[in-house]
């Protein structure tokens, strides 16, 4: 079946530190991979995505590379800011093998707090 | 509309009362999803609509939960005889069609059952 496992938080970093949030997946088909971000008091927003192996998604200084050999999609940012404090969700979409509408599989979320 | 709109943004209700949550998807989005997010936890799938039919209701936690959708527009999620464990943020998302393009989420309805 399909599933997503992401690193547990919470994660606390100082401003300008390097961020990595690990995400690994299990899929029976050819999934697309996503990172969503949820800022305090808001809904989820799509941060970046990659639709095939070796693709790199990037947005707002964040990057993640779709690694089929390690079934991973780790989120990285070289220098975090206080405004990056949020909960980050890794997700998988596998429309080719799913015959139901629940085609997105979310990780449990990783809370990031960046301190000045 | 420009985004997915949910109402109310906050709802406090007494245990045993019924509540109705509303979702207005992005115009033209045929697929609509409801998720539940309990405090500090991930997203729990509830139900999916393709147009106004619901091919997947597998996530509804009990028969107290129901949902409907009018055409390819508004959806309502109804919780009857609310319990304290129903307290959560209820998120709605829509996509142009099934999954592949990424969901656009609403800001959610925070439900508190007291």
mmCIF file of C-alpha atoms in Angstrom:
data_model
loop_
_atom_site.group_PDB
_atom_site.id
_atom_site.type_symbol
_atom_site.label_atom_id
_atom_site.label_comp_id
_atom_site.label_asym_id
_atom_site.label_seq_id
_atom_site.Cartn_x
_atom_site.Cartn_y
_atom_site.Cartn_z
ATOM 1 C CA UNK A 1 0.000 0.000 0.000
ATOM 2 C CA UNK A 2 0.827 3.658 0.040
ATOM 3 C CA UNK A 3 2.178 5.484 3.061
ATOM 4 C CA UNK A 4 4.364 8.388 4.098
ATOM 5 C CA UNK A 5 6.689 8.523 7.081
ATOM 6 C CA UNK A 6 8.234 11.785 8.158
ATOM 7 C CA UNK A 7 10.527 12.748 10.929
ATOM 8 C CA UNK A 8 8.890 13.542 14.195
ATOM 9 C CA UNK A 9 9.193 16.911 15.721
ATOM 10 C CA UNK A 10 9.151 19.333 17.135
ATOM 11 C CA UNK A 11 12.227 20.850 15.546
ATOM 12 C CA UNK A 12 13.702 24.056 16.968
ATOM 13 C CA UNK A 13 16.402 25.915 15.060
ATOM 14 C CA UNK A 14 18.136 29.249 15.312
ATOM 15 C CA UNK A 15 17.668 31.731 12.511
ATOM 16 C CA UNK A 16 19.964 31.073 9.521
ATOM 17 C CA UNK A 17 20.471 27.434 10.471
ATOM 18 C CA UNK A 18 20.239 24.625 7.910
ATOM 19 C CA UNK A 19 16.988 22.663 7.870
ATOM 20 C CA UNK A 20 16.351 19.069 6.903
ATOM 21 C CA UNK A 21 13.038 17.331 7.459
ATOM 22 C CA UNK A 22 13.168 13.689 6.439
ATOM 23 C CA UNK A 23 10.373 12.019 4.504
ATOM 24 C CA UNK A 24 10.249 8.480 3.132
ATOM 25 C CA UNK A 25 7.425 6.832 1.306
ATOM 26 C CA UNK A 26 6.010 3.501 0.261
ATOM 27 C CA UNK A 27 4.052 3.303 -2.972
ATOM 28 C CA UNK A 28 2.819 0.586 -5.273
ATOM 29 C CA UNK A 29 2.818 2.738 -8.404
ATOM 30 C CA UNK A 30 4.432 5.922 -9.653
ATOM 31 C CA UNK A 31 3.553 8.596 -7.124
ATOM 32 C CA UNK A 32 3.897 12.326 -7.150
ATOM 33 C CA UNK A 33 5.376 13.780 -3.982
ATOM 34 C CA UNK A 34 4.480 16.999 -2.208
ATOM 35 C CA UNK A 35 5.377 19.162 0.740
ATOM 36 C CA UNK A 36 2.610 21.204 2.329
ATOM 37 C CA UNK A 37 3.084 23.915 4.951
ATOM 38 C CA UNK A 38 0.614 25.006 7.605
ATOM 39 C CA UNK A 39 1.305 28.357 9.246
ATOM 40 C CA UNK A 40 -0.242 29.012 12.656
ATOM 41 C CA UNK A 41 -3.999 29.452 12.405
ATOM 42 C CA UNK A 42 -4.103 28.803 8.672
ATOM 43 C CA UNK A 43 -4.936 25.962 6.302
ATOM 44 C CA UNK A 44 -2.448 23.866 4.395
ATOM 45 C CA UNK A 45 -0.628 25.422 1.464
ATOM 46 C CA UNK A 46 1.260 23.598 -1.255
ATOM 47 C CA UNK A 47 4.961 24.385 -0.805
ATOM 48 C CA UNK A 48 6.534 22.314 -3.571
ATOM 49 C CA UNK A 49 6.091 19.141 -5.546
ATOM 50 C CA UNK A 50 7.893 16.635 -7.769
ATOM 51 C CA UNK A 51 6.136 14.320 -10.170
ATOM 52 C CA UNK A 52 8.843 11.855 -11.181
ATOM 53 C CA UNK A 53 12.131 10.397 -10.043
ATOM 54 C CA UNK A 54 15.093 12.805 -9.845
ATOM 55 C CA UNK A 55 12.816 15.851 -10.122
ATOM 56 C CA UNK A 56 13.609 18.658 -7.711
ATOM 57 C CA UNK A 57 10.803 20.782 -6.364
ATOM 58 C CA UNK A 58 11.679 24.231 -5.032
ATOM 59 C CA UNK A 59 9.901 27.255 -3.619
ATOM 60 C CA UNK A 60 10.702 30.059 -1.154
ATOM 61 C CA UNK A 61 14.236 28.710 -0.670
ATOM 62 C CA UNK A 62 13.006 25.209 0.158
ATOM 63 C CA UNK A 63 14.028 22.232 -1.959
ATOM 64 C CA UNK A 64 13.246 18.533 -2.107
ATOM 65 C CA UNK A 65 14.497 15.916 -4.560
ATOM 66 C CA UNK A 66 12.464 12.850 -5.518
ATOM 67 C CA UNK A 67 14.828 9.905 -4.847
ATOM 68 C CA UNK A 68 13.335 6.670 -6.102
ATOM 69 C CA UNK A 69 16.343 4.573 -5.062
ATOM 70 C CA UNK A 70 15.947 5.585 -1.425
ATOM 71 C CA UNK A 71 12.168 6.255 -1.619
ATOM 72 C CA UNK A 72 12.752 9.660 -0.050
ATOM 73 C CA UNK A 73 11.717 13.276 -0.487
ATOM 74 C CA UNK A 74 13.584 15.172 2.202
ATOM 75 C CA UNK A 75 12.847 18.871 2.637
ATOM 76 C CA UNK A 76 15.837 21.221 2.934
ATOM 77 C CA UNK A 77 16.489 24.905 3.341
ATOM 78 C CA UNK A 78 19.894 26.465 3.634
ATOM 79 C CA UNK A 79 19.025 29.326 5.972
ATOM 80 C CA UNK A 80 15.749 29.351 7.871
ATOM 81 C CA UNK A 81 13.932 32.468 9.017
ATOM 82 C CA UNK A 82 11.560 33.084 11.900
ATOM 83 C CA UNK A 83 8.757 33.332 9.341
ATOM 84 C CA UNK A 84 9.359 29.676 8.368
ATOM 85 C CA UNK A 85 7.943 28.541 11.708
ATOM 86 C CA UNK A 86 5.081 26.237 10.754
ATOM 87 C CA UNK A 87 4.069 22.601 10.489
ATOM 88 C CA UNK A 88 5.342 20.801 7.386
ATOM 89 C CA UNK A 89 3.539 17.820 5.868
ATOM 90 C CA UNK A 90 4.985 15.395 3.358
ATOM 91 C CA UNK A 91 2.384 13.835 1.054
ATOM 92 C CA UNK A 92 2.079 11.306 -1.729
ATOM 93 C CA UNK A 93 -0.386 11.121 -4.579
ATOM 94 C CA UNK A 94 -0.690 7.911 -6.547
ATOM 95 C CA UNK A 95 -3.498 8.279 -9.076
ATOM 96 C CA UNK A 96 -2.371 5.359 -11.187
ATOM 97 C CA UNK A 97 -2.944 2.612 -8.651
ATOM 98 C CA UNK A 98 -5.615 4.109 -6.464
ATOM 99 C CA UNK A 99 -9.194 3.443 -7.401
ATOM 100 C CA UNK A 100 -10.623 5.616 -4.680
ATOM 101 C CA UNK A 101 -10.655 9.303 -4.045
ATOM 102 C CA UNK A 102 -8.253 9.082 -1.138
ATOM 103 C CA UNK A 103 -5.311 9.499 -3.390
ATOM 104 C CA UNK A 104 -3.306 11.719 -1.082
ATOM 105 C CA UNK A 105 -1.461 10.130 1.788
ATOM 106 C CA UNK A 106 -0.105 12.567 4.361
ATOM 107 C CA UNK A 107 2.634 12.207 6.916
ATOM 108 C CA UNK A 108 1.864 13.207 10.487
ATOM 109 C CA UNK A 109 3.535 16.596 10.163
ATOM 110 C CA UNK A 110 6.726 18.104 11.607
ATOM 111 C CA UNK A 111 6.501 21.258 13.651
ATOM 112 C CA UNK A 112 9.330 23.734 13.061
ATOM 113 C CA UNK A 113 10.068 26.668 15.335
ATOM 114 C CA UNK A 114 12.778 29.116 14.329
ATOM 115 C CA UNK A 115 14.096 31.373 17.080
ATOM 116 C CA UNK A 116 15.847 34.702 16.473
ATOM 117 C CA UNK B 1 -14.001 31.974 -6.091
ATOM 118 C CA UNK B 2 -10.298 32.660 -5.795
ATOM 119 C CA UNK B 3 -9.712 30.044 -3.148
ATOM 120 C CA UNK B 4 -11.435 27.362 -1.124
ATOM 121 C CA UNK B 5 -13.707 29.011 1.397
ATOM 122 C CA UNK B 6 -14.903 27.337 4.582
ATOM 123 C CA UNK B 7 -17.431 28.527 7.097
ATOM 124 C CA UNK B 8 -17.679 29.045 9.953
ATOM 125 C CA UNK B 9 -14.016 29.487 10.780
ATOM 126 C CA UNK B 10 -14.723 28.633 14.415
ATOM 127 C CA UNK B 11 -17.617 26.779 15.994
ATOM 128 C CA UNK B 12 -18.207 25.997 19.639
ATOM 129 C CA UNK B 13 -21.098 23.666 20.292
ATOM 130 C CA UNK B 14 -22.547 21.742 23.189
ATOM 131 C CA UNK B 15 -22.211 17.997 23.317
ATOM 132 C CA UNK B 16 -25.193 16.325 21.665
ATOM 133 C CA UNK B 17 -25.996 19.171 19.273
ATOM 134 C CA UNK B 18 -25.786 18.877 15.482
ATOM 135 C CA UNK B 19 -23.375 21.020 13.473
ATOM 136 C CA UNK B 20 -23.077 21.797 9.792
ATOM 137 C CA UNK B 21 -19.801 22.817 8.171
ATOM 138 C CA UNK B 22 -19.651 24.381 4.749
ATOM 139 C CA UNK B 23 -17.073 24.305 1.972
ATOM 140 C CA UNK B 24 -17.042 26.406 -1.196
ATOM 141 C CA UNK B 25 -14.443 24.945 -3.578
ATOM 142 C CA UNK B 26 -12.617 26.786 -6.307
ATOM 143 C CA UNK B 27 -14.902 27.290 -9.276
ATOM 144 C CA UNK B 28 -14.427 24.508 -11.813
ATOM 145 C CA UNK B 29 -12.805 22.077 -9.397
ATOM 146 C CA UNK B 30 -14.639 18.816 -9.789
ATOM 147 C CA UNK B 31 -13.033 16.909 -6.925
ATOM 148 C CA UNK B 32 -13.629 17.884 -3.293
ATOM 149 C CA UNK B 33 -12.215 16.305 -0.151
ATOM 150 C CA UNK B 34 -12.886 16.584 3.571
ATOM 151 C CA UNK B 35 -10.167 15.886 6.133
ATOM 152 C CA UNK B 36 -10.069 16.067 9.907
ATOM 153 C CA UNK B 37 -7.038 17.257 11.841
ATOM 154 C CA UNK B 38 -6.999 16.628 15.560
ATOM 155 C CA UNK B 39 -4.704 18.753 17.714
ATOM 156 C CA UNK B 40 -1.074 17.859 17.084
ATOM 157 C CA UNK B 41 -1.910 15.127 14.629
ATOM 158 C CA UNK B 42 -1.853 14.556 10.886
ATOM 159 C CA UNK B 43 -4.692 14.641 8.421
ATOM 160 C CA UNK B 44 -7.409 12.028 8.575
ATOM 161 C CA UNK B 45 -9.330 11.436 5.341
ATOM 162 C CA UNK B 46 -13.109 11.609 5.714
ATOM 163 C CA UNK B 47 -14.796 11.678 2.313
ATOM 164 C CA UNK B 48 -14.236 12.469 -1.346
ATOM 165 C CA UNK B 49 -16.640 13.869 -3.941
ATOM 166 C CA UNK B 50 -16.293 13.695 -7.691
ATOM 167 C CA UNK B 51 -18.943 16.111 -8.860
ATOM 168 C CA UNK B 52 -21.901 15.498 -6.567
ATOM 169 C CA UNK B 53 -21.300 11.791 -6.085
ATOM 170 C CA UNK B 54 -19.221 10.361 -3.291
ATOM 171 C CA UNK B 55 -17.340 7.295 -4.500
ATOM 172 C CA UNK B 56 -15.338 7.052 -1.302
ATOM 173 C CA UNK B 57 -16.956 7.487 2.108
ATOM 174 C CA UNK B 58 -14.594 5.096 3.808
ATOM 175 C CA UNK B 59 -13.134 7.674 6.146
ATOM 176 C CA UNK B 60 -16.330 8.790 7.840
ATOM 177 C CA UNK B 61 -15.768 7.750 11.474
ATOM 178 C CA UNK B 62 -19.369 6.898 12.335
ATOM 179 C CA UNK B 63 -22.932 7.168 11.099
ATOM 180 C CA UNK B 64 -23.179 10.496 12.929
ATOM 181 C CA UNK B 65 -21.120 11.956 10.083
ATOM 182 C CA UNK B 66 -22.603 12.679 6.667
ATOM 183 C CA UNK B 67 -21.786 14.934 3.753
ATOM 184 C CA UNK B 68 -23.395 16.110 0.589
ATOM 185 C CA UNK B 69 -22.468 18.232 -2.368
ATOM 186 C CA UNK B 70 -24.599 20.252 -4.739
ATOM 187 C CA UNK B 71 -23.423 19.778 -8.294
ATOM 188 C CA UNK B 72 -19.772 20.753 -8.505
ATOM 189 C CA UNK B 73 -20.044 23.486 -5.917
ATOM 190 C CA UNK B 74 -20.823 23.753 -2.232
ATOM 191 C CA UNK B 75 -20.401 20.818 0.108
ATOM 192 C CA UNK B 76 -21.697 20.477 3.645
ATOM 193 C CA UNK B 77 -20.373 18.146 6.316
ATOM 194 C CA UNK B 78 -22.905 17.389 9.040
ATOM 195 C CA UNK B 79 -22.073 15.935 12.418
ATOM 196 C CA UNK B 80 -25.054 14.800 14.445
ATOM 197 C CA UNK B 81 -25.119 14.422 18.221
ATOM 198 C CA UNK B 82 -21.603 15.824 18.550
ATOM 199 C CA UNK B 83 -19.176 14.282 21.005
ATOM 200 C CA UNK B 84 -16.067 15.765 22.580
ATOM 201 C CA UNK B 85 -13.853 13.556 20.446
ATOM 202 C CA UNK B 86 -15.251 15.337 17.381
ATOM 203 C CA UNK B 87 -13.314 18.448 18.408
ATOM 204 C CA UNK B 88 -10.824 19.102 15.607
ATOM 205 C CA UNK B 89 -10.105 21.290 12.615
ATOM 206 C CA UNK B 90 -12.102 20.169 9.606
ATOM 207 C CA UNK B 91 -10.325 20.912 6.348
ATOM 208 C CA UNK B 92 -11.782 20.986 2.875
ATOM 209 C CA UNK B 93 -9.716 20.762 -0.304
ATOM 210 C CA UNK B 94 -10.480 20.801 -4.002
ATOM 211 C CA UNK B 95 -8.643 19.912 -7.192
ATOM 212 C CA UNK B 96 -9.427 20.328 -10.886
ATOM 213 C CA UNK B 97 -9.644 16.550 -11.058
ATOM 214 C CA UNK B 98 -8.362 13.633 -9.066
ATOM 215 C CA UNK B 99 -5.286 14.241 -6.959
ATOM 216 C CA UNK B 100 -2.362 14.613 -9.319
ATOM 217 C CA UNK B 101 -2.225 18.398 -9.402
ATOM 218 C CA UNK B 102 -2.168 18.942 -5.672
ATOM 219 C CA UNK B 103 -4.922 20.013 -3.390
ATOM 220 C CA UNK B 104 -5.902 23.591 -2.621
ATOM 221 C CA UNK B 105 -7.002 23.684 0.992
ATOM 222 C CA UNK B 106 -9.385 25.972 2.763
ATOM 223 C CA UNK B 107 -8.442 27.524 6.108
ATOM 224 C CA UNK B 108 -10.570 25.023 7.952
ATOM 225 C CA UNK B 109 -13.307 25.103 10.557
ATOM 226 C CA UNK B 110 -12.151 24.710 14.144
ATOM 227 C CA UNK B 111 -14.855 22.761 15.959
ATOM 228 C CA UNK B 112 -14.882 22.639 19.737
ATOM 229 C CA UNK B 113 -17.427 20.452 21.494
ATOM 230 C CA UNK B 114 -17.916 21.367 25.140
#
